[in-house]
PDB file of N, CA and C in Angstrom:
ATOM      1  N   UNK A   1      14.519  -9.866 -21.629  1.00 56.00           N
ATOM      2  CA  UNK A   1      14.170  -8.659 -20.945  1.00 56.00           C
ATOM      3  C   UNK A   1      15.426  -7.867 -20.611  1.00 56.00           C
ATOM      4  N   UNK A   2      15.420  -6.620 -20.954  1.00 71.00           N
ATOM      5  CA  UNK A   2      16.601  -5.799 -20.727  1.00 71.00           C
ATOM      6  C   UNK A   2      16.649  -5.203 -19.322  1.00 71.00           C
ATOM      7  N   UNK A   3      15.507  -4.994 -18.698  1.00 76.00           N
ATOM      8  CA  UNK A   3      15.464  -4.363 -17.378  1.00 76.00           C
ATOM      9  C   UNK A   3      15.374  -5.390 -16.259  1.00 76.00           C
ATOM     10  N   UNK A   4      16.129  -6.464 -16.361  1.00 83.00           N
ATOM     11  CA  UNK A   4      16.102  -7.475 -15.307  1.00 83.00           C
ATOM     12  C   UNK A   4      16.583  -6.890 -13.991  1.00 83.00           C
ATOM     13  N   UNK A   5      15.922  -7.285 -12.922  1.00 83.00           N
ATOM     14  CA  UNK A   5      16.278  -6.882 -11.571  1.00 83.00           C
ATOM     15  C   UNK A   5      17.201  -7.943 -11.002  1.00 83.00           C
ATOM     16  N   UNK A   6      18.286  -7.532 -10.375  1.00 88.00           N
ATOM     17  CA  UNK A   6      19.164  -8.548  -9.792  1.00 88.00           C
ATOM     18  C   UNK A   6      18.745  -8.832  -8.353  1.00 88.00           C
ATOM     19  N   UNK A   7      19.202  -9.982  -7.827  1.00 88.00           N
ATOM     20  CA  UNK A   7      18.781 -10.410  -6.492  1.00 88.00           C
ATOM     21  C   UNK A   7      19.142  -9.418  -5.401  1.00 88.00           C
ATOM     22  N   UNK A   8      20.349  -8.871  -5.395  1.00 91.00           N
ATOM     23  CA  UNK A   8      20.664  -7.894  -4.331  1.00 91.00           C
ATOM     24  C   UNK A   8      19.708  -6.689  -4.339  1.00 91.00           C
ATOM     25  N   UNK A   9      19.314  -6.219  -5.517  1.00 88.00           N
ATOM     26  CA  UNK A   9      18.348  -5.112  -5.581  1.00 88.00           C
ATOM     27  C   UNK A   9      16.984  -5.540  -5.053  1.00 88.00           C
ATOM     28  N   UNK A  10      16.520  -6.719  -5.460  1.00 86.00           N
ATOM     29  CA  UNK A  10      15.226  -7.210  -5.012  1.00 86.00           C
ATOM     30  C   UNK A  10      15.191  -7.386  -3.492  1.00 86.00           C
ATOM     31  N   UNK A  11      16.278  -7.863  -2.927  1.00 90.00           N
ATOM     32  CA  UNK A  11      16.338  -8.090  -1.481  1.00 90.00           C
ATOM     33  C   UNK A  11      16.220  -6.792  -0.682  1.00 90.00           C
ATOM     34  N   UNK A  12      16.442  -5.647  -1.311  1.00 91.00           N
ATOM     35  CA  UNK A  12      16.307  -4.355  -0.646  1.00 91.00           C
ATOM     36  C   UNK A  12      14.846  -3.934  -0.493  1.00 91.00           C
ATOM     37  N   UNK A  13      13.939  -4.528  -1.294  1.00 93.00           N
ATOM     38  CA  UNK A  13      12.522  -4.164  -1.253  1.00 93.00           C
ATOM     39  C   UNK A  13      11.895  -4.788  -0.010  1.00 93.00           C
ATOM     40  N   UNK A  14      11.368  -3.932   0.867  1.00 96.00           N
ATOM     41  CA  UNK A  14      10.791  -4.410   2.115  1.00 96.00           C
ATOM     42  C   UNK A  14       9.260  -4.365   2.033  1.00 96.00           C
ATOM     43  N   UNK A  15       8.669  -5.539   1.816  1.00 97.00           N
ATOM     44  CA  UNK A  15       7.216  -5.657   1.751  1.00 97.00           C
ATOM     45  C   UNK A  15       6.718  -6.171   3.095  1.00 97.00           C
ATOM     46  N   UNK A  16       5.737  -5.459   3.649  1.00 98.00           N
ATOM     47  CA  UNK A  16       5.219  -5.786   4.980  1.00 98.00           C
ATOM     48  C   UNK A  16       3.700  -5.827   4.969  1.00 98.00           C
ATOM     49  N   UNK A  17       3.151  -6.508   5.960  1.00 98.00           N
ATOM     50  CA  UNK A  17       1.706  -6.579   6.153  1.00 98.00           C
ATOM     51  C   UNK A  17       1.296  -5.489   7.132  1.00 98.00           C
ATOM     52  N   UNK A  18       0.202  -4.801   6.797  1.00 98.00           N
ATOM     53  CA  UNK A  18      -0.340  -3.791   7.688  1.00 98.00           C
ATOM     54  C   UNK A  18      -1.859  -3.834   7.686  1.00 98.00           C
ATOM     55  N   UNK A  19      -2.462  -3.239   8.706  1.00 98.00           N
ATOM     56  CA  UNK A  19      -3.913  -3.182   8.829  1.00 98.00           C
ATOM     57  C   UNK A  19      -4.376  -1.742   8.636  1.00 98.00           C
ATOM     58  N   UNK A  20      -5.360  -1.558   7.765  1.00 98.00           N
ATOM     59  CA  UNK A  20      -5.894  -0.232   7.496  1.00 98.00           C
ATOM     60  C   UNK A  20      -6.725   0.224   8.693  1.00 98.00           C
ATOM     61  N   UNK A  21      -6.358   1.385   9.239  1.00 98.00           N
ATOM     62  CA  UNK A  21      -7.045   1.946  10.405  1.00 98.00           C
ATOM     63  C   UNK A  21      -8.063   3.011  10.017  1.00 98.00           C
ATOM     64  N   UNK A  22      -7.723   3.783   8.995  1.00 98.00           N
ATOM     65  CA  UNK A  22      -8.562   4.924   8.621  1.00 98.00           C
ATOM     66  C   UNK A  22      -8.529   5.110   7.111  1.00 98.00           C
ATOM     67  N   UNK A  23      -9.676   5.515   6.561  1.00 98.00           N
ATOM     68  CA  UNK A  23      -9.791   5.766   5.120  1.00 98.00           C
ATOM     69  C   UNK A  23     -10.493   7.104   4.931  1.00 98.00           C
ATOM     70  N   UNK A  24      -9.889   7.959   4.114  1.00 97.00           N
ATOM     71  CA  UNK A  24     -10.485   9.258   3.809  1.00 97.00           C
ATOM     72  C   UNK A  24     -10.551   9.430   2.302  1.00 97.00           C
ATOM     73  N   UNK A  25     -11.549  10.184   1.854  1.00 95.00           N
ATOM     74  CA  UNK A  25     -11.609  10.552   0.440  1.00 95.00           C
ATOM     75  C   UNK A  25     -10.392  11.411   0.105  1.00 95.00           C
ATOM     76  N   UNK A  26     -10.005  11.383  -1.162  1.00 94.00           N
ATOM     77  CA  UNK A  26      -8.872  12.176  -1.634  1.00 94.00           C
ATOM     78  C   UNK A  26      -9.306  12.931  -2.891  1.00 94.00           C
ATOM     79  N   UNK A  27     -10.171  13.938  -2.729  1.00 90.00           N
ATOM     80  CA  UNK A  27     -10.744  14.632  -3.886  1.00 90.00           C
ATOM     81  C   UNK A  27      -9.717  15.397  -4.716  1.00 90.00           C
ATOM     82  N   UNK A  28      -8.553  15.720  -4.151  1.00 89.00           N
ATOM     83  CA  UNK A  28      -7.530  16.456  -4.890  1.00 89.00           C
ATOM     84  C   UNK A  28      -6.739  15.564  -5.852  1.00 89.00           C
ATOM     85  N   UNK A  29      -6.837  14.264  -5.713  1.00 87.00           N
ATOM     86  CA  UNK A  29      -6.086  13.343  -6.569  1.00 87.00           C
ATOM     87  C   UNK A  29      -6.581  13.418  -8.014  1.00 87.00           C
ATOM     88  N   UNK A  30      -5.653  13.215  -8.962  1.00 88.00           N
ATOM     89  CA  UNK A  30      -6.030  13.256 -10.382  1.00 88.00           C
ATOM     90  C   UNK A  30      -6.991  12.132 -10.750  1.00 88.00           C
ATOM     91  N   UNK A  31      -6.753  10.943 -10.210  1.00 88.00           N
ATOM     92  CA  UNK A  31      -7.655   9.797 -10.404  1.00 88.00           C
ATOM     93  C   UNK A  31      -8.297   9.500  -9.063  1.00 88.00           C
ATOM     94  N   UNK A  32      -9.532   8.980  -9.051  1.00 90.00           N
ATOM     95  CA  UNK A  32     -10.192   8.689  -7.769  1.00 90.00           C
ATOM     96  C   UNK A  32      -9.309   7.822  -6.861  1.00 90.00           C
ATOM     97  N   UNK A  33      -9.159   8.269  -5.621  1.00 93.00           N
ATOM     98  CA  UNK A  33      -8.282   7.577  -4.681  1.00 93.00           C
ATOM     99  C   UNK A  33      -8.755   7.813  -3.251  1.00 93.00           C
ATOM    100  N   UNK A  34      -8.212   7.002  -2.351  1.00 96.00           N
ATOM    101  CA  UNK A  34      -8.413   7.174  -0.924  1.00 96.00           C
ATOM    102  C   UNK A  34      -7.069   7.507  -0.276  1.00 96.00           C
ATOM    103  N   UNK A  35      -7.124   8.201   0.858  1.00 97.00           N
ATOM    104  CA  UNK A  35      -5.984   8.362   1.751  1.00 97.00           C
ATOM    105  C   UNK A  35      -6.128   7.286   2.822  1.00 97.00           C
ATOM    106  N   UNK A  36      -5.099   6.470   3.001  1.00 98.00           N
ATOM    107  CA  UNK A  36      -5.136   5.371   3.952  1.00 98.00           C
ATOM    108  C   UNK A  36      -4.170   5.624   5.103  1.00 98.00           C
ATOM    109  N   UNK A  37      -4.582   5.266   6.312  1.00 98.00           N
ATOM    110  CA  UNK A  37      -3.708   5.239   7.476  1.00 98.00           C
ATOM    111  C   UNK A  37      -3.574   3.770   7.851  1.00 98.00           C
ATOM    112  N   UNK A  38      -2.327   3.281   7.890  1.00 98.00           N
ATOM    113  CA  UNK A  38      -2.076   1.842   8.002  1.00 98.00           C
ATOM    114  C   UNK A  38      -1.130   1.558   9.167  1.00 98.00           C
ATOM    115  N   UNK A  39      -1.488   0.564   9.984  1.00 98.00           N
ATOM    116  CA  UNK A  39      -0.663   0.134  11.116  1.00 98.00           C
ATOM    117  C   UNK A  39       0.238  -1.013  10.682  1.00 98.00           C
ATOM    118  N   UNK A  40       1.558  -0.783  10.736  1.00 98.00           N
ATOM    119  CA  UNK A  40       2.533  -1.809  10.383  1.00 98.00           C
ATOM    120  C   UNK A  40       3.243  -2.378  11.605  1.00 98.00           C
ATOM    121  N   UNK A  41       2.640  -2.252  12.760  1.00 97.00           N
ATOM    122  CA  UNK A  41       3.196  -2.866  13.965  1.00 97.00           C
ATOM    123  C   UNK A  41       4.189  -1.985  14.695  1.00 97.00           C
ATOM    124  N   UNK A  42       4.711  -2.521  15.790  1.00 96.00           N
ATOM    125  CA  UNK A  42       5.554  -1.763  16.719  1.00 96.00           C
ATOM    126  C   UNK A  42       6.826  -1.239  16.056  1.00 96.00           C
ATOM    127  N   UNK A  43       7.504  -2.044  15.266  1.00 95.00           N
ATOM    128  CA  UNK A  43       8.802  -1.642  14.717  1.00 95.00           C
ATOM    129  C   UNK A  43       8.709  -0.586  13.628  1.00 95.00           C
ATOM    130  N   UNK A  44       7.625  -0.575  12.872  1.00 96.00           N
ATOM    131  CA  UNK A  44       7.480   0.378  11.766  1.00 96.00           C
ATOM    132  C   UNK A  44       6.510   1.492  12.130  1.00 96.00           C
ATOM    133  N   UNK A  45       5.413   1.147  12.764  1.00 98.00           N
ATOM    134  CA  UNK A  45       4.441   2.135  13.202  1.00 98.00           C
ATOM    135  C   UNK A  45       3.355   2.409  12.178  1.00 98.00           C
ATOM    136  N   UNK A  46       2.775   3.599  12.275  1.00 98.00           N
ATOM    137  CA  UNK A  46       1.656   4.011  11.433  1.00 98.00           C
ATOM    138  C   UNK A  46       2.200   4.764  10.223  1.00 98.00           C
ATOM    139  N   UNK A  47       1.806   4.333   9.024  1.00 98.00           N
ATOM    140  CA  UNK A  47       2.206   5.009   7.786  1.00 98.00           C
ATOM    141  C   UNK A  47       0.961   5.402   7.019  1.00 98.00           C
ATOM    142  N   UNK A  48       1.121   6.360   6.132  1.00 98.00           N
ATOM    143  CA  UNK A  48       0.017   6.823   5.289  1.00 98.00           C
ATOM    144  C   UNK A  48       0.329   6.511   3.835  1.00 98.00           C
ATOM    145  N   UNK A  49      -0.731   6.302   3.060  1.00 97.00           N
ATOM    146  CA  UNK A  49      -0.572   6.034   1.637  1.00 97.00           C
ATOM    147  C   UNK A  49      -1.809   6.503   0.894  1.00 97.00           C
ATOM    148  N   UNK A  50      -1.630   6.749  -0.374  1.00 95.00           N
ATOM    149  CA  UNK A  50      -2.745   7.039  -1.269  1.00 95.00           C
ATOM    150  C   UNK A  50      -2.919   5.822  -2.163  1.00 95.00           C
ATOM    151  N   UNK A  51      -4.164   5.436  -2.408  1.00 94.00           N
ATOM    152  CA  UNK A  51      -4.407   4.253  -3.240  1.00 94.00           C
ATOM    153  C   UNK A  51      -5.618   4.476  -4.136  1.00 94.00           C
ATOM    154  N   UNK A  52      -5.453   4.158  -5.416  1.00 93.00           N
ATOM    155  CA  UNK A  52      -6.529   4.291  -6.396  1.00 93.00           C
ATOM    156  C   UNK A  52      -7.347   2.996  -6.415  1.00 93.00           C
ATOM    157  N   UNK A  53      -8.115   2.795  -5.351  1.00 95.00           N
ATOM    158  CA  UNK A  53      -8.850   1.533  -5.167  1.00 95.00           C
ATOM    159  C   UNK A  53     -10.344   1.775  -4.996  1.00 95.00           C
ATOM    160  N   UNK A  54     -10.820   2.939  -5.424  1.00 95.00           N
ATOM    161  CA  UNK A  54     -12.218   3.312  -5.187  1.00 95.00           C
ATOM    162  C   UNK A  54     -13.208   2.510  -6.014  1.00 95.00           C
ATOM    163  N   UNK A  55     -12.774   1.912  -7.120  1.00 94.00           N
ATOM    164  CA  UNK A  55     -13.704   1.146  -7.975  1.00 94.00           C
ATOM    165  C   UNK A  55     -14.115  -0.175  -7.341  1.00 94.00           C
ATOM    166  N   UNK A  56     -13.252  -0.744  -6.529  1.00 94.00           N
ATOM    167  CA  UNK A  56     -13.514  -2.076  -5.974  1.00 94.00           C
ATOM    168  C   UNK A  56     -13.811  -2.082  -4.478  1.00 94.00           C
ATOM    169  N   UNK A  57     -13.515  -0.977  -3.784  1.00 96.00           N
ATOM    170  CA  UNK A  57     -13.647  -0.975  -2.335  1.00 96.00           C
ATOM    171  C   UNK A  57     -14.337   0.293  -1.851  1.00 96.00           C
ATOM    172  N   UNK A  58     -15.264   0.122  -0.921  1.00 96.00           N
ATOM    173  CA  UNK A  58     -15.828   1.280  -0.228  1.00 96.00           C
ATOM    174  C   UNK A  58     -14.936   1.562   0.979  1.00 96.00           C
ATOM    175  N   UNK A  59     -15.089   2.727   1.571  1.00 97.00           N
ATOM    176  CA  UNK A  59     -14.292   3.058   2.753  1.00 97.00           C
ATOM    177  C   UNK A  59     -14.558   2.053   3.874  1.00 97.00           C
ATOM    178  N   UNK A  60     -15.815   1.660   4.053  1.00 96.00           N
ATOM    179  CA  UNK A  60     -16.150   0.700   5.110  1.00 96.00           C
ATOM    180  C   UNK A  60     -15.533  -0.667   4.863  1.00 96.00           C
ATOM    181  N   UNK A  61     -15.411  -1.081   3.587  1.00 95.00           N
ATOM    182  CA  UNK A  61     -14.781  -2.369   3.249  1.00 95.00           C
ATOM    183  C   UNK A  61     -13.327  -2.422   3.702  1.00 95.00           C
ATOM    184  N   UNK A  62     -12.682  -1.267   3.743  1.00 98.00           N
ATOM    185  CA  UNK A  62     -11.235  -1.224   3.959  1.00 98.00           C
ATOM    186  C   UNK A  62     -10.814  -1.175   5.422  1.00 98.00           C
ATOM    187  N   UNK A  63     -11.655  -0.650   6.290  1.00 98.00           N
ATOM    188  CA  UNK A  63     -11.294  -0.548   7.709  1.00 98.00           C
ATOM    189  C   UNK A  63     -11.072  -1.953   8.278  1.00 98.00           C
ATOM    190  N   UNK A  64      -9.891  -2.167   8.854  1.00 98.00           N
ATOM    191  CA  UNK A  64      -9.555  -3.466   9.444  1.00 98.00           C
ATOM    192  C   UNK A  64      -8.980  -4.466   8.455  1.00 98.00           C
ATOM    193  N   UNK A  65      -8.926  -4.111   7.178  1.00 98.00           N
ATOM    194  CA  UNK A  65      -8.404  -5.018   6.150  1.00 98.00           C
ATOM    195  C   UNK A  65      -6.875  -5.018   6.187  1.00 98.00           C
ATOM    196  N   UNK A  66      -6.293  -6.202   6.133  1.00 98.00           N
ATOM    197  CA  UNK A  66      -4.845  -6.305   6.045  1.00 98.00           C
ATOM    198  C   UNK A  66      -4.416  -6.229   4.588  1.00 98.00           C
ATOM    199  N   UNK A  67      -3.335  -5.489   4.358  1.00 98.00           N
ATOM    200  CA  UNK A  67      -2.813  -5.296   3.006  1.00 98.00           C
ATOM    201  C   UNK A  67      -1.305  -5.530   3.022  1.00 98.00           C
ATOM    202  N   UNK A  68      -0.724  -5.548   1.833  1.00 98.00           N
ATOM    203  CA  UNK A  68       0.725  -5.665   1.690  1.00 98.00           C
ATOM    204  C   UNK A  68       1.223  -4.391   1.027  1.00 98.00           C
ATOM    205  N   UNK A  69       2.317  -3.850   1.557  1.00 98.00           N
ATOM    206  CA  UNK A  69       2.865  -2.602   1.025  1.00 98.00           C
ATOM    207  C   UNK A  69       4.382  -2.630   1.076  1.00 98.00           C
ATOM    208  N   UNK A  70       4.994  -1.850   0.200  1.00 97.00           N
ATOM    209  CA  UNK A  70       6.436  -1.612   0.256  1.00 97.00           C
ATOM    210  C   UNK A  70       6.625  -0.445   1.219  1.00 97.00           C
ATOM    211  N   UNK A  71       7.415  -0.657   2.270  1.00 97.00           N
ATOM    212  CA  UNK A  71       7.528   0.353   3.327  1.00 97.00           C
ATOM    213  C   UNK A  71       8.865   1.083   3.344  1.00 97.00           C
ATOM    214  N   UNK A  72       9.784   0.736   2.444  1.00 97.00           N
ATOM    215  CA  UNK A  72      11.086   1.396   2.481  1.00 97.00           C
ATOM    216  C   UNK A  72      11.395   2.214   1.232  1.00 97.00           C
ATOM    217  N   UNK A  73      10.359   2.756   0.623  1.00 94.00           N
ATOM    218  CA  UNK A  73      10.543   3.719  -0.466  1.00 94.00           C
ATOM    219  C   UNK A  73      10.619   5.116   0.139  1.00 94.00           C
ATOM    220  N   UNK A  74      11.221   6.074  -0.559  1.00 94.00           N
ATOM    221  CA  UNK A  74      11.198   7.440  -0.038  1.00 94.00           C
ATOM    222  C   UNK A  74       9.779   7.991  -0.048  1.00 94.00           C
ATOM    223  N   UNK A  75       9.511   8.905   0.866  1.00 94.00           N
ATOM    224  CA  UNK A  75       8.201   9.564   0.935  1.00 94.00           C
ATOM    225  C   UNK A  75       7.923  10.239  -0.403  1.00 94.00           C
ATOM    226  N   UNK A  76       6.668  10.133  -0.865  1.00 92.00           N
ATOM    227  CA  UNK A  76       6.271  10.739  -2.135  1.00 92.00           C
ATOM    228  C   UNK A  76       5.152  11.737  -1.878  1.00 92.00           C
ATOM    229  N   UNK A  77       5.327  12.940  -2.374  1.00 90.00           N
ATOM    230  CA  UNK A  77       4.289  13.955  -2.218  1.00 90.00           C
ATOM    231  C   UNK A  77       3.317  13.852  -3.385  1.00 90.00           C
ATOM    232  N   UNK A  78       2.037  13.723  -3.039  1.00 86.00           N
ATOM    233  CA  UNK A  78       0.957  13.648  -4.023  1.00 86.00           C
ATOM    234  C   UNK A  78       0.031  14.812  -3.705  1.00 86.00           C
ATOM    235  N   UNK A  79       0.176  15.894  -4.445  1.00 83.00           N
ATOM    236  CA  UNK A  79      -0.546  17.107  -4.103  1.00 83.00           C
ATOM    237  C   UNK A  79      -0.055  17.602  -2.752  1.00 83.00           C
ATOM    238  N   UNK A  80      -0.975  17.832  -1.821  1.00 86.00           N
ATOM    239  CA  UNK A  80      -0.607  18.270  -0.474  1.00 86.00           C
ATOM    240  C   UNK A  80      -0.438  17.097   0.490  1.00 86.00           C
ATOM    241  N   UNK A  81      -0.551  15.871  -0.024  1.00 91.00           N
ATOM    242  CA  UNK A  81      -0.511  14.664   0.805  1.00 91.00           C
ATOM    243  C   UNK A  81       0.843  13.974   0.650  1.00 91.00           C
ATOM    244  N   UNK A  82       1.415  13.514   1.761  1.00 94.00           N
ATOM    245  CA  UNK A  82       2.664  12.753   1.734  1.00 94.00           C
ATOM    246  C   UNK A  82       2.377  11.271   1.922  1.00 94.00           C
ATOM    247  N   UNK A  83       2.791  10.469   0.958  1.00 95.00           N
ATOM    248  CA  UNK A  83       2.610   9.022   1.011  1.00 95.00           C
ATOM    249  C   UNK A  83       3.898   8.392   1.536  1.00 95.00           C
ATOM    250  N   UNK A  84       3.772   7.575   2.596  1.00 97.00           N
ATOM    251  CA  UNK A  84       4.921   6.950   3.242  1.00 97.00           C
ATOM    252  C   UNK A  84       5.239   5.556   2.724  1.00 97.00           C
ATOM    253  N   UNK A  85       4.289   4.929   2.049  1.00 97.00           N
ATOM    254  CA  UNK A  85       4.480   3.556   1.585  1.00 97.00           C
ATOM    255  C   UNK A  85       3.681   3.338   0.314  1.00 97.00           C
ATOM    256  N   UNK A  86       3.952   2.232  -0.370  1.00 96.00           N
ATOM    257  CA  UNK A  86       3.265   1.892  -1.614  1.00 96.00           C
ATOM    258  C   UNK A  86       2.425   0.639  -1.391  1.00 96.00           C
ATOM    259  N   UNK A  87       1.108   0.808  -1.366  1.00 97.00           N
ATOM    260  CA  UNK A  87       0.189  -0.316  -1.226  1.00 97.00           C
ATOM    261  C   UNK A  87       0.181  -1.091  -2.539  1.00 97.00           C
ATOM    262  N   UNK A  88       0.280  -2.423  -2.459  1.00 97.00           N
ATOM    263  CA  UNK A  88       0.390  -3.255  -3.650  1.00 97.00           C
ATOM    264  C   UNK A  88      -0.953  -3.843  -4.059  1.00 97.00           C
ATOM    265  N   UNK A  89      -1.151  -3.958  -5.375  1.00 96.00           N
ATOM    266  CA  UNK A  89      -2.379  -4.534  -5.900  1.00 96.00           C
ATOM    267  C   UNK A  89      -2.209  -4.941  -7.345  1.00 96.00           C
ATOM    268  N   UNK A  90      -3.228  -5.600  -7.860  1.00 94.00           N
ATOM    269  CA  UNK A  90      -3.272  -6.042  -9.250  1.00 94.00           C
ATOM    270  C   UNK A  90      -4.132  -5.079 -10.049  1.00 94.00           C
ATOM    271  N   UNK A  91      -3.698  -4.763 -11.243  1.00 91.00           N
ATOM    272  CA  UNK A  91      -4.525  -3.963 -12.136  1.00 91.00           C
ATOM    273  C   UNK A  91      -5.441  -4.906 -12.901  1.00 91.00           C
ATOM    274  N   UNK A  92      -6.752  -4.632 -12.853  1.00 85.00           N
ATOM    275  CA  UNK A  92      -7.735  -5.507 -13.485  1.00 85.00           C
ATOM    276  C   UNK A  92      -8.781  -4.645 -14.179  1.00 85.00           C
ATOM    277  N   UNK A  93      -8.658  -4.491 -15.502  1.00 86.00           N
ATOM    278  CA  UNK A  93      -9.615  -3.687 -16.265  1.00 86.00           C
ATOM    279  C   UNK A  93      -9.818  -2.307 -15.655  1.00 86.00           C
ATOM    280  N   UNK A  94      -8.737  -1.593 -15.465  1.00 82.00           N
ATOM    281  CA  UNK A  94      -8.768  -0.222 -14.949  1.00 82.00           C
ATOM    282  C   UNK A  94      -9.227  -0.133 -13.494  1.00 82.00           C
ATOM    283  N   UNK A  95      -9.191  -1.237 -12.774  1.00 89.00           N
ATOM    284  CA  UNK A  95      -9.489  -1.253 -11.345  1.00 89.00           C
ATOM    285  C   UNK A  95      -8.307  -1.925 -10.639  1.00 89.00           C
ATOM    286  N   UNK A  96      -8.148  -1.630  -9.364  1.00 93.00           N
ATOM    287  CA  UNK A  96      -7.043  -2.221  -8.600  1.00 93.00           C
ATOM    288  C   UNK A  96      -7.607  -3.126  -7.513  1.00 93.00           C
ATOM    289  N   UNK A  97      -7.092  -4.359  -7.479  1.00 95.00           N
ATOM    290  CA  UNK A  97      -7.446  -5.353  -6.469  1.00 95.00           C
ATOM    291  C   UNK A  97      -6.253  -5.459  -5.522  1.00 95.00           C
ATOM    292  N   UNK A  98      -6.481  -5.249  -4.244  1.00 97.00           N
ATOM    293  CA  UNK A  98      -5.400  -5.244  -3.262  1.00 97.00           C
ATOM    294  C   UNK A  98      -4.781  -6.621  -3.061  1.00 97.00           C
ATOM    295  N   UNK A  99      -3.469  -6.633  -2.812  1.00 96.00           N
ATOM    296  CA  UNK A  99      -2.786  -7.847  -2.368  1.00 96.00           C
ATOM    297  C   UNK A  99      -3.032  -7.965  -0.869  1.00 96.00           C
ATOM    298  N   UNK A 100      -3.521  -9.100  -0.441  1.00 96.00           N
ATOM    299  CA  UNK A 100      -3.833  -9.311   0.966  1.00 96.00           C
ATOM    300  C   UNK A 100      -3.361 -10.693   1.405  1.00 96.00           C
ATOM    301  N   UNK A 101      -3.018 -10.856   2.680  1.00 97.00           N
ATOM    302  CA  UNK A 101      -2.683 -12.196   3.161  1.00 97.00           C
ATOM    303  C   UNK A 101      -3.941 -13.059   3.222  1.00 97.00           C
ATOM    304  N   UNK A 102      -3.772 -14.348   3.070  1.00 95.00           N
ATOM    305  CA  UNK A 102      -4.896 -15.289   3.081  1.00 95.00           C
ATOM    306  C   UNK A 102      -5.562 -15.355   4.454  1.00 95.00           C
ATOM    307  N   UNK A 103      -4.769 -15.252   5.499  1.00 96.00           N
ATOM    308  CA  UNK A 103      -5.285 -15.217   6.865  1.00 96.00           C
ATOM    309  C   UNK A 103      -4.638 -14.044   7.584  1.00 96.00           C
ATOM    310  N   UNK A 104      -5.240 -13.604   8.698  1.00 95.00           N
ATOM    311  CA  UNK A 104      -4.645 -12.500   9.437  1.00 95.00           C
ATOM    312  C   UNK A 104      -3.302 -12.909  10.005  1.00 95.00           C
ATOM    313  N   UNK A 105      -2.352 -11.996   9.886  1.00 96.00           N
ATOM    314  CA  UNK A 105      -1.015 -12.199  10.431  1.00 96.00           C
ATOM    315  C   UNK A 105      -0.634 -10.958  11.234  1.00 96.00           C
ATOM    316  N   UNK A 106       0.447 -11.032  11.954  1.00 98.00           N
ATOM    317  CA  UNK A 106       0.889  -9.911  12.784  1.00 98.00           C
ATOM    318  C   UNK A 106       1.277  -8.729  11.895  1.00 98.00           C
ATOM    319  N   UNK A 107       0.800  -7.535  12.276  1.00 98.00           N
ATOM    320  CA  UNK A 107       1.197  -6.337  11.542  1.00 98.00           C
ATOM    321  C   UNK A 107       2.717  -6.198  11.560  1.00 98.00           C
ATOM    322  N   UNK A 108       3.261  -5.831  10.411  1.00 97.00           N
ATOM    323  CA  UNK A 108       4.700  -5.690  10.290  1.00 97.00           C
ATOM    324  C   UNK A 108       5.392  -6.941   9.792  1.00 97.00           C
ATOM    325  N   UNK A 109       4.639  -8.050   9.674  1.00 97.00           N
ATOM    326  CA  UNK A 109       5.250  -9.280   9.158  1.00 97.00           C
ATOM    327  C   UNK A 109       5.837  -9.001   7.792  1.00 97.00           C
ATOM    328  N   UNK A 110       7.040  -9.520   7.562  1.00 95.00           N
ATOM    329  CA  UNK A 110       7.736  -9.285   6.307  1.00 95.00           C
ATOM    330  C   UNK A 110       7.378 -10.367   5.295  1.00 95.00           C
ATOM    331  N   UNK A 111       7.236  -9.957   4.060  1.00 93.00           N
ATOM    332  CA  UNK A 111       6.954 -10.893   2.966  1.00 93.00           C
ATOM    333  C   UNK A 111       8.283 -11.513   2.568  1.00 93.00           C
ATOM    334  N   UNK A 112       8.343 -12.845   2.597  1.00 83.00           N
ATOM    335  CA  UNK A 112       9.600 -13.508   2.281  1.00 83.00           C
ATOM    336  C   UNK A 112       9.401 -14.580   1.231  1.00 83.00           C
TER     337      UNK A 112
END
C-alpha cells in the first residue's frame, strides 16, 4: 500500500463517543441524510454533523443513540449546513451502519 498512515498521524485523530440529541431531515443534501446534534460531554460540548444514514435508521431510532465520531477535523460546509464532526460507520450495500459502543459510556470518552 502506497498511502500508509504513520503512527504520529493516526494519533492525531480524535475519535470520541457522543449521544445523539436531535435529528432533522436534510432535504438540501445531494444524497438522503439527516442533520444530527450530538452531545460529546463537558469538555467538547454539542457538535453538529450530517450523516447519510436514512436507509437504516429512522429519526426516532437515533435519539439517545451513542455513536463514535472524529471530533478534531475542520468544520465542513455542506450546502448551508456546517458539520463540526464526522460520524463513523460501515458502508454496507449502499447503506451506512453506525459505529456504536457495545454498552453506554460517558459522552466524550476517547477511543483508544
